């Protein structure tokens, strides 16, 4: 099953997003990671790498990211890690919800879950 | 004893001291247009890097640079980690056969490419790329075309970086946190370009010290403006 990692500058925001996504995500493994490791705002590549390992059961991981350094540090973590992982270029919360649902599809692949996460860019709210 | 390796250790220590001394200055620049973490993040990262390279036993230059980069990547906790640290790790491969003018140019070019690639930034985006690009181009030209010595080439590169920092002030940010401000970013000096200049100034000072020479008094444009009219 494809796993998910949510990377936010704020550890609490990451956990909150996972909380929302998990409601729809059944057995999907979703890991939140965020914060600068010192209790402040930021992202740390080593922490993201650890989250990738926790979320992976062999089928790969789709990574949802918020701003700037979350993207760059997720890229660094993916380059360093042995886990097959891709970043979804979409909104972090809506993308996580979409991806969590997509991952519960028995025929889901890394690519199909990423596509669904990125489709969240087109969600109309009004 | 690897003398060049020791010189790079000394350079990392000088950078750490300088960034610590400029911590509030960098934070003030970042408070105006960003998230106010540049001074603190960089000071913490470089202090840890100085400790880490100080613990290495007779390292070669590439090992010092790689260790510095890895430490910045794990300690900085923001975009500066992958940008400064990740690029140092990547570019350190160019120094594996030691530091000379040729490998220093390759290192500088590779570092710039990685920063541009990772940050998806180009000249004019109001980022560290605005200081780095003229510096790297000036360094390469000084070494490869003007046949200048390494210290003079580096001194000219530092001057080019300083001009690049000034160039960030009147332009609008289109990358990084400052880009969220739109036109309000105009009139502000980019913190990343500024810290890049500080790092380069310390590299120059350490290199001069290592080579037992004074810092050359040159600017980036000096060889392209002839003293005399060639027609005369």
PDB file of C-alpha atoms in Angstrom, chain B residues 43-209:
ATOM      1  CA  UNK B  43      24.501  31.074  13.238  1.00  0.00           C
ATOM      2  CA  UNK B  44      23.438  27.733  14.719  1.00  0.00           C
ATOM      3  CA  UNK B  45      24.325  25.795  11.561  1.00  0.00           C
ATOM      4  CA  UNK B  46      27.762  27.328  11.072  1.00  0.00           C
ATOM      5  CA  UNK B  47      28.645  26.999  14.773  1.00  0.00           C
ATOM      6  CA  UNK B  48      27.825  23.278  14.581  1.00  0.00           C
ATOM      7  CA  UNK B  49      29.765  23.004  11.311  1.00  0.00           C
ATOM      8  CA  UNK B  50      32.839  24.650  12.869  1.00  0.00           C
ATOM      9  CA  UNK B  51      32.650  22.140  15.738  1.00  0.00           C
ATOM     10  CA  UNK B  52      32.233  19.224  13.326  1.00  0.00           C
ATOM     11  CA  UNK B  53      35.184  20.134  11.088  1.00  0.00           C
ATOM     12  CA  UNK B  54      37.323  20.882  14.158  1.00  0.00           C
ATOM     13  CA  UNK B  55      36.852  17.249  15.201  1.00  0.00           C
ATOM     14  CA  UNK B  56      38.109  15.834  11.881  1.00  0.00           C
ATOM     15  CA  UNK B  57      41.559  14.269  11.943  1.00  0.00           C
ATOM     16  CA  UNK B  58      43.881  15.790   9.324  1.00  0.00           C
ATOM     17  CA  UNK B  59      41.101  16.195   6.756  1.00  0.00           C
ATOM     18  CA  UNK B  60      41.510  17.057   3.078  1.00  0.00           C
ATOM     19  CA  UNK B  61      39.609  20.098   1.733  1.00  0.00           C
ATOM     20  CA  UNK B  62      36.794  18.052   0.158  1.00  0.00           C
ATOM     21  CA  UNK B  63      36.097  16.276   3.468  1.00  0.00           C
ATOM     22  CA  UNK B  64      35.937  19.593   5.342  1.00  0.00           C
ATOM     23  CA  UNK B  65      33.534  21.075   2.790  1.00  0.00           C
ATOM     24  CA  UNK B  66      31.374  17.949   2.723  1.00  0.00           C
ATOM     25  CA  UNK B  67      31.220  17.773   6.527  1.00  0.00           C
ATOM     26  CA  UNK B  68      30.280  21.461   6.661  1.00  0.00           C
ATOM     27  CA  UNK B  69      27.481  20.914   4.155  1.00  0.00           C
ATOM     28  CA  UNK B  70      26.109  17.832   5.903  1.00  0.00           C
ATOM     29  CA  UNK B  71      26.097  19.625   9.242  1.00  0.00           C
ATOM     30  CA  UNK B  72      24.292  22.645   7.771  1.00  0.00           C
ATOM     31  CA  UNK B  73      21.725  20.337   6.178  1.00  0.00           C
ATOM     32  CA  UNK B  74      20.851  18.660   9.457  1.00  0.00           C
ATOM     33  CA  UNK B  75      21.155  21.706  11.767  1.00  0.00           C
ATOM     34  CA  UNK B  76      19.747  24.687   9.903  1.00  0.00           C
ATOM     35  CA  UNK B  77      16.079  23.682   9.838  1.00  0.00           C
ATOM     36  CA  UNK B  78      15.073  25.958   6.947  1.00  0.00           C
ATOM     37  CA  UNK B  79      15.732  26.590   3.279  1.00  0.00           C
ATOM     38  CA  UNK B  80      19.340  27.530   4.036  1.00  0.00           C
ATOM     39  CA  UNK B  81      20.035  23.884   4.942  1.00  0.00           C
ATOM     40  CA  UNK B  82      19.480  22.423   1.471  1.00  0.00           C
ATOM     41  CA  UNK B  83      20.624  25.579  -0.335  1.00  0.00           C
ATOM     42  CA  UNK B  84      23.939  26.230   1.439  1.00  0.00           C
ATOM     43  CA  UNK B  85      24.518  22.762   2.912  1.00  0.00           C
ATOM     44  CA  UNK B  86      23.226  20.567   0.115  1.00  0.00           C
ATOM     45  CA  UNK B  87      25.120  22.579  -2.484  1.00  0.00           C
ATOM     46  CA  UNK B  88      28.358  22.368  -0.484  1.00  0.00           C
ATOM     47  CA  UNK B  89      28.006  18.585  -0.191  1.00  0.00           C
ATOM     48  CA  UNK B  90      27.366  18.277  -3.926  1.00  0.00           C
ATOM     49  CA  UNK B  91      30.141  20.656  -5.009  1.00  0.00           C
ATOM     50  CA  UNK B  92      32.701  19.187  -2.585  1.00  0.00           C
ATOM     51  CA  UNK B  93      33.276  16.401  -5.141  1.00  0.00           C
ATOM     52  CA  UNK B  94      35.072  18.960  -7.315  1.00  0.00           C
ATOM     53  CA  UNK B  95      37.722  19.364  -4.594  1.00  0.00           C
ATOM     54  CA  UNK B  96      38.548  15.680  -4.190  1.00  0.00           C
ATOM     55  CA  UNK B  97      41.918  16.101  -5.893  1.00  0.00           C
ATOM     56  CA  UNK B  98      42.700  19.192  -3.809  1.00  0.00           C
ATOM     57  CA  UNK B  99      42.249  22.926  -4.261  1.00  0.00           C
ATOM     58  CA  UNK B 100      43.868  24.789  -7.123  1.00  0.00           C
ATOM     59  CA  UNK B 101      42.567  27.548  -9.393  1.00  0.00           C
ATOM     60  CA  UNK B 102      40.954  25.057 -11.784  1.00  0.00           C
ATOM     61  CA  UNK B 103      39.187  22.958  -9.135  1.00  0.00           C
ATOM     62  CA  UNK B 104      38.091  26.112  -7.301  1.00  0.00           C
ATOM     63  CA  UNK B 105      36.367  27.345 -10.471  1.00  0.00           C
ATOM     64  CA  UNK B 106      34.696  23.946 -10.938  1.00  0.00           C
ATOM     65  CA  UNK B 107      33.613  23.988  -7.288  1.00  0.00           C
ATOM     66  CA  UNK B 108      32.150  27.497  -7.580  1.00  0.00           C
ATOM     67  CA  UNK B 109      30.271  26.696 -10.788  1.00  0.00           C
ATOM     68  CA  UNK B 110      28.872  23.445  -9.409  1.00  0.00           C
ATOM     69  CA  UNK B 111      27.799  25.174  -6.202  1.00  0.00           C
ATOM     70  CA  UNK B 112      25.962  27.881  -8.158  1.00  0.00           C
ATOM     71  CA  UNK B 113      24.262  25.329 -10.417  1.00  0.00           C
ATOM     72  CA  UNK B 114      23.046  23.351  -7.415  1.00  0.00           C
ATOM     73  CA  UNK B 115      21.706  26.455  -5.659  1.00  0.00           C
ATOM     74  CA  UNK B 116      19.864  27.522  -8.821  1.00  0.00           C
ATOM     75  CA  UNK B 117      18.527  24.035  -9.336  1.00  0.00           C
ATOM     76  CA  UNK B 118      17.417  23.403  -5.748  1.00  0.00           C
ATOM     77  CA  UNK B 119      15.897  26.842  -5.280  1.00  0.00           C
ATOM     78  CA  UNK B 120      14.601  27.058  -8.847  1.00  0.00           C
ATOM     79  CA  UNK B 121      15.933  30.632  -8.832  1.00  0.00           C
ATOM     80  CA  UNK B 122      17.694  32.744 -11.437  1.00  0.00           C
ATOM     81  CA  UNK B 123      19.349  36.160 -11.456  1.00  0.00           C
ATOM     82  CA  UNK B 124      16.784  38.852 -10.736  1.00  0.00           C
ATOM     83  CA  UNK B 125      14.613  36.802  -8.364  1.00  0.00           C
ATOM     84  CA  UNK B 126      16.013  38.685  -5.314  1.00  0.00           C
ATOM     85  CA  UNK B 127      17.847  35.707  -3.834  1.00  0.00           C
ATOM     86  CA  UNK B 128      21.393  34.584  -3.021  1.00  0.00           C
ATOM     87  CA  UNK B 129      21.712  33.737  -6.739  1.00  0.00           C
ATOM     88  CA  UNK B 130      21.985  37.486  -7.386  1.00  0.00           C
ATOM     89  CA  UNK B 131      25.198  37.621  -5.337  1.00  0.00           C
ATOM     90  CA  UNK B 132      26.531  34.215  -6.346  1.00  0.00           C
ATOM     91  CA  UNK B 133      26.160  34.484 -10.112  1.00  0.00           C
ATOM     92  CA  UNK B 134      28.293  37.605 -10.661  1.00  0.00           C
ATOM     93  CA  UNK B 135      30.791  36.293  -8.102  1.00  0.00           C
ATOM     94  CA  UNK B 136      31.181  32.904  -9.805  1.00  0.00           C
ATOM     95  CA  UNK B 137      31.286  34.406 -13.284  1.00  0.00           C
ATOM     96  CA  UNK B 138      33.880  36.988 -12.230  1.00  0.00           C
ATOM     97  CA  UNK B 139      35.984  34.317 -10.528  1.00  0.00           C
ATOM     98  CA  UNK B 140      35.884  32.055 -13.581  1.00  0.00           C
ATOM     99  CA  UNK B 141      36.714  34.861 -15.978  1.00  0.00           C
ATOM    100  CA  UNK B 142      39.530  36.146 -13.769  1.00  0.00           C
ATOM    101  CA  UNK B 143      41.141  32.700 -13.579  1.00  0.00           C
ATOM    102  CA  UNK B 144      40.470  31.398 -17.078  1.00  0.00           C
ATOM    103  CA  UNK B 145      40.525  34.499 -19.269  1.00  0.00           C
ATOM    104  CA  UNK B 146      42.475  37.147 -17.365  1.00  0.00           C
ATOM    105  CA  UNK B 147      44.971  34.643 -15.944  1.00  0.00           C
ATOM    106  CA  UNK B 148      44.904  36.282 -12.523  1.00  0.00           C
ATOM    107  CA  UNK B 149      46.212  34.617  -9.386  1.00  0.00           C
ATOM    108  CA  UNK B 150      43.670  32.871  -7.121  1.00  0.00           C
ATOM    109  CA  UNK B 151      43.690  35.582  -4.466  1.00  0.00           C
ATOM    110  CA  UNK B 152      43.124  38.410  -6.908  1.00  0.00           C
ATOM    111  CA  UNK B 153      40.410  36.408  -8.663  1.00  0.00           C
ATOM    112  CA  UNK B 154      38.683  35.757  -5.340  1.00  0.00           C
ATOM    113  CA  UNK B 155      38.966  39.428  -4.333  1.00  0.00           C
ATOM    114  CA  UNK B 156      37.286  40.440  -7.587  1.00  0.00           C
ATOM    115  CA  UNK B 157      34.595  37.798  -7.028  1.00  0.00           C
ATOM    116  CA  UNK B 158      33.881  39.226  -3.569  1.00  0.00           C
ATOM    117  CA  UNK B 159      33.456  42.681  -5.085  1.00  0.00           C
ATOM    118  CA  UNK B 160      31.111  41.218  -7.711  1.00  0.00           C
ATOM    119  CA  UNK B 161      29.086  39.564  -4.926  1.00  0.00           C
ATOM    120  CA  UNK B 162      28.858  42.910  -3.121  1.00  0.00           C
ATOM    121  CA  UNK B 163      27.446  44.501  -6.262  1.00  0.00           C
ATOM    122  CA  UNK B 164      25.017  41.587  -6.528  1.00  0.00           C
ATOM    123  CA  UNK B 165      23.827  42.197  -2.963  1.00  0.00           C
ATOM    124  CA  UNK B 166      23.188  45.851  -3.852  1.00  0.00           C
ATOM    125  CA  UNK B 167      21.302  44.682  -6.953  1.00  0.00           C
ATOM    126  CA  UNK B 168      18.784  42.790  -4.754  1.00  0.00           C
ATOM    127  CA  UNK B 169      17.596  46.045  -3.158  1.00  0.00           C
ATOM    128  CA  UNK B 170      15.661  47.711  -6.012  1.00  0.00           C
ATOM    129  CA  UNK B 171      14.112  44.541  -7.485  1.00  0.00           C
ATOM    130  CA  UNK B 172      10.988  42.559  -6.659  1.00  0.00           C
ATOM    131  CA  UNK B 173      11.348  39.086  -5.106  1.00  0.00           C
ATOM    132  CA  UNK B 174       9.964  36.217  -7.138  1.00  0.00           C
ATOM    133  CA  UNK B 175      11.385  33.313  -5.096  1.00  0.00           C
ATOM    134  CA  UNK B 176      11.476  32.552  -1.406  1.00  0.00           C
ATOM    135  CA  UNK B 177       9.343  33.904   1.395  1.00  0.00           C
ATOM    136  CA  UNK B 178       9.814  37.513   0.200  1.00  0.00           C
ATOM    137  CA  UNK B 179       7.937  36.693  -3.022  1.00  0.00           C
ATOM    138  CA  UNK B 180       4.716  36.522  -0.973  1.00  0.00           C
ATOM    139  CA  UNK B 181       5.083  40.255  -0.395  1.00  0.00           C
ATOM    140  CA  UNK B 182       4.973  41.129  -4.102  1.00  0.00           C
ATOM    141  CA  UNK B 183       5.877  44.767  -4.670  1.00  0.00           C
ATOM    142  CA  UNK B 184       6.488  45.315  -0.957  1.00  0.00           C
ATOM    143  CA  UNK B 185       9.743  43.327  -1.344  1.00  0.00           C
ATOM    144  CA  UNK B 186      11.189  46.145  -3.477  1.00  0.00           C
ATOM    145  CA  UNK B 187      13.651  48.273  -1.529  1.00  0.00           C
ATOM    146  CA  UNK B 188      14.885  45.448   0.700  1.00  0.00           C
ATOM    147  CA  UNK B 189      18.269  43.756   0.670  1.00  0.00           C
ATOM    148  CA  UNK B 190      18.086  39.977   0.388  1.00  0.00           C
ATOM    149  CA  UNK B 191      19.335  38.205   3.538  1.00  0.00           C
ATOM    150  CA  UNK B 192      20.620  35.140   1.636  1.00  0.00           C
ATOM    151  CA  UNK B 193      22.615  37.261  -0.803  1.00  0.00           C
ATOM    152  CA  UNK B 194      23.996  39.143   2.199  1.00  0.00           C
ATOM    153  CA  UNK B 195      25.099  36.031   4.105  1.00  0.00           C
ATOM    154  CA  UNK B 196      26.588  34.651   0.882  1.00  0.00           C
ATOM    155  CA  UNK B 197      28.719  37.814   0.667  1.00  0.00           C
ATOM    156  CA  UNK B 198      29.817  37.436   4.313  1.00  0.00           C
ATOM    157  CA  UNK B 199      30.863  33.833   3.646  1.00  0.00           C
ATOM    158  CA  UNK B 200      32.855  34.880   0.588  1.00  0.00           C
ATOM    159  CA  UNK B 201      34.557  37.725   2.479  1.00  0.00           C
ATOM    160  CA  UNK B 202      35.700  35.238   5.110  1.00  0.00           C
ATOM    161  CA  UNK B 203      36.940  32.810   2.442  1.00  0.00           C
ATOM    162  CA  UNK B 204      38.996  35.638   0.944  1.00  0.00           C
ATOM    163  CA  UNK B 205      40.436  36.723   4.292  1.00  0.00           C
ATOM    164  CA  UNK B 206      41.331  33.126   5.196  1.00  0.00           C
ATOM    165  CA  UNK B 207      42.847  32.448   1.770  1.00  0.00           C
ATOM    166  CA  UNK B 208      45.007  35.589   2.054  1.00  0.00           C
ATOM    167  CA  UNK B 209      46.114  34.496   5.500  1.00  0.00           C
TER     168      UNK B 209
END
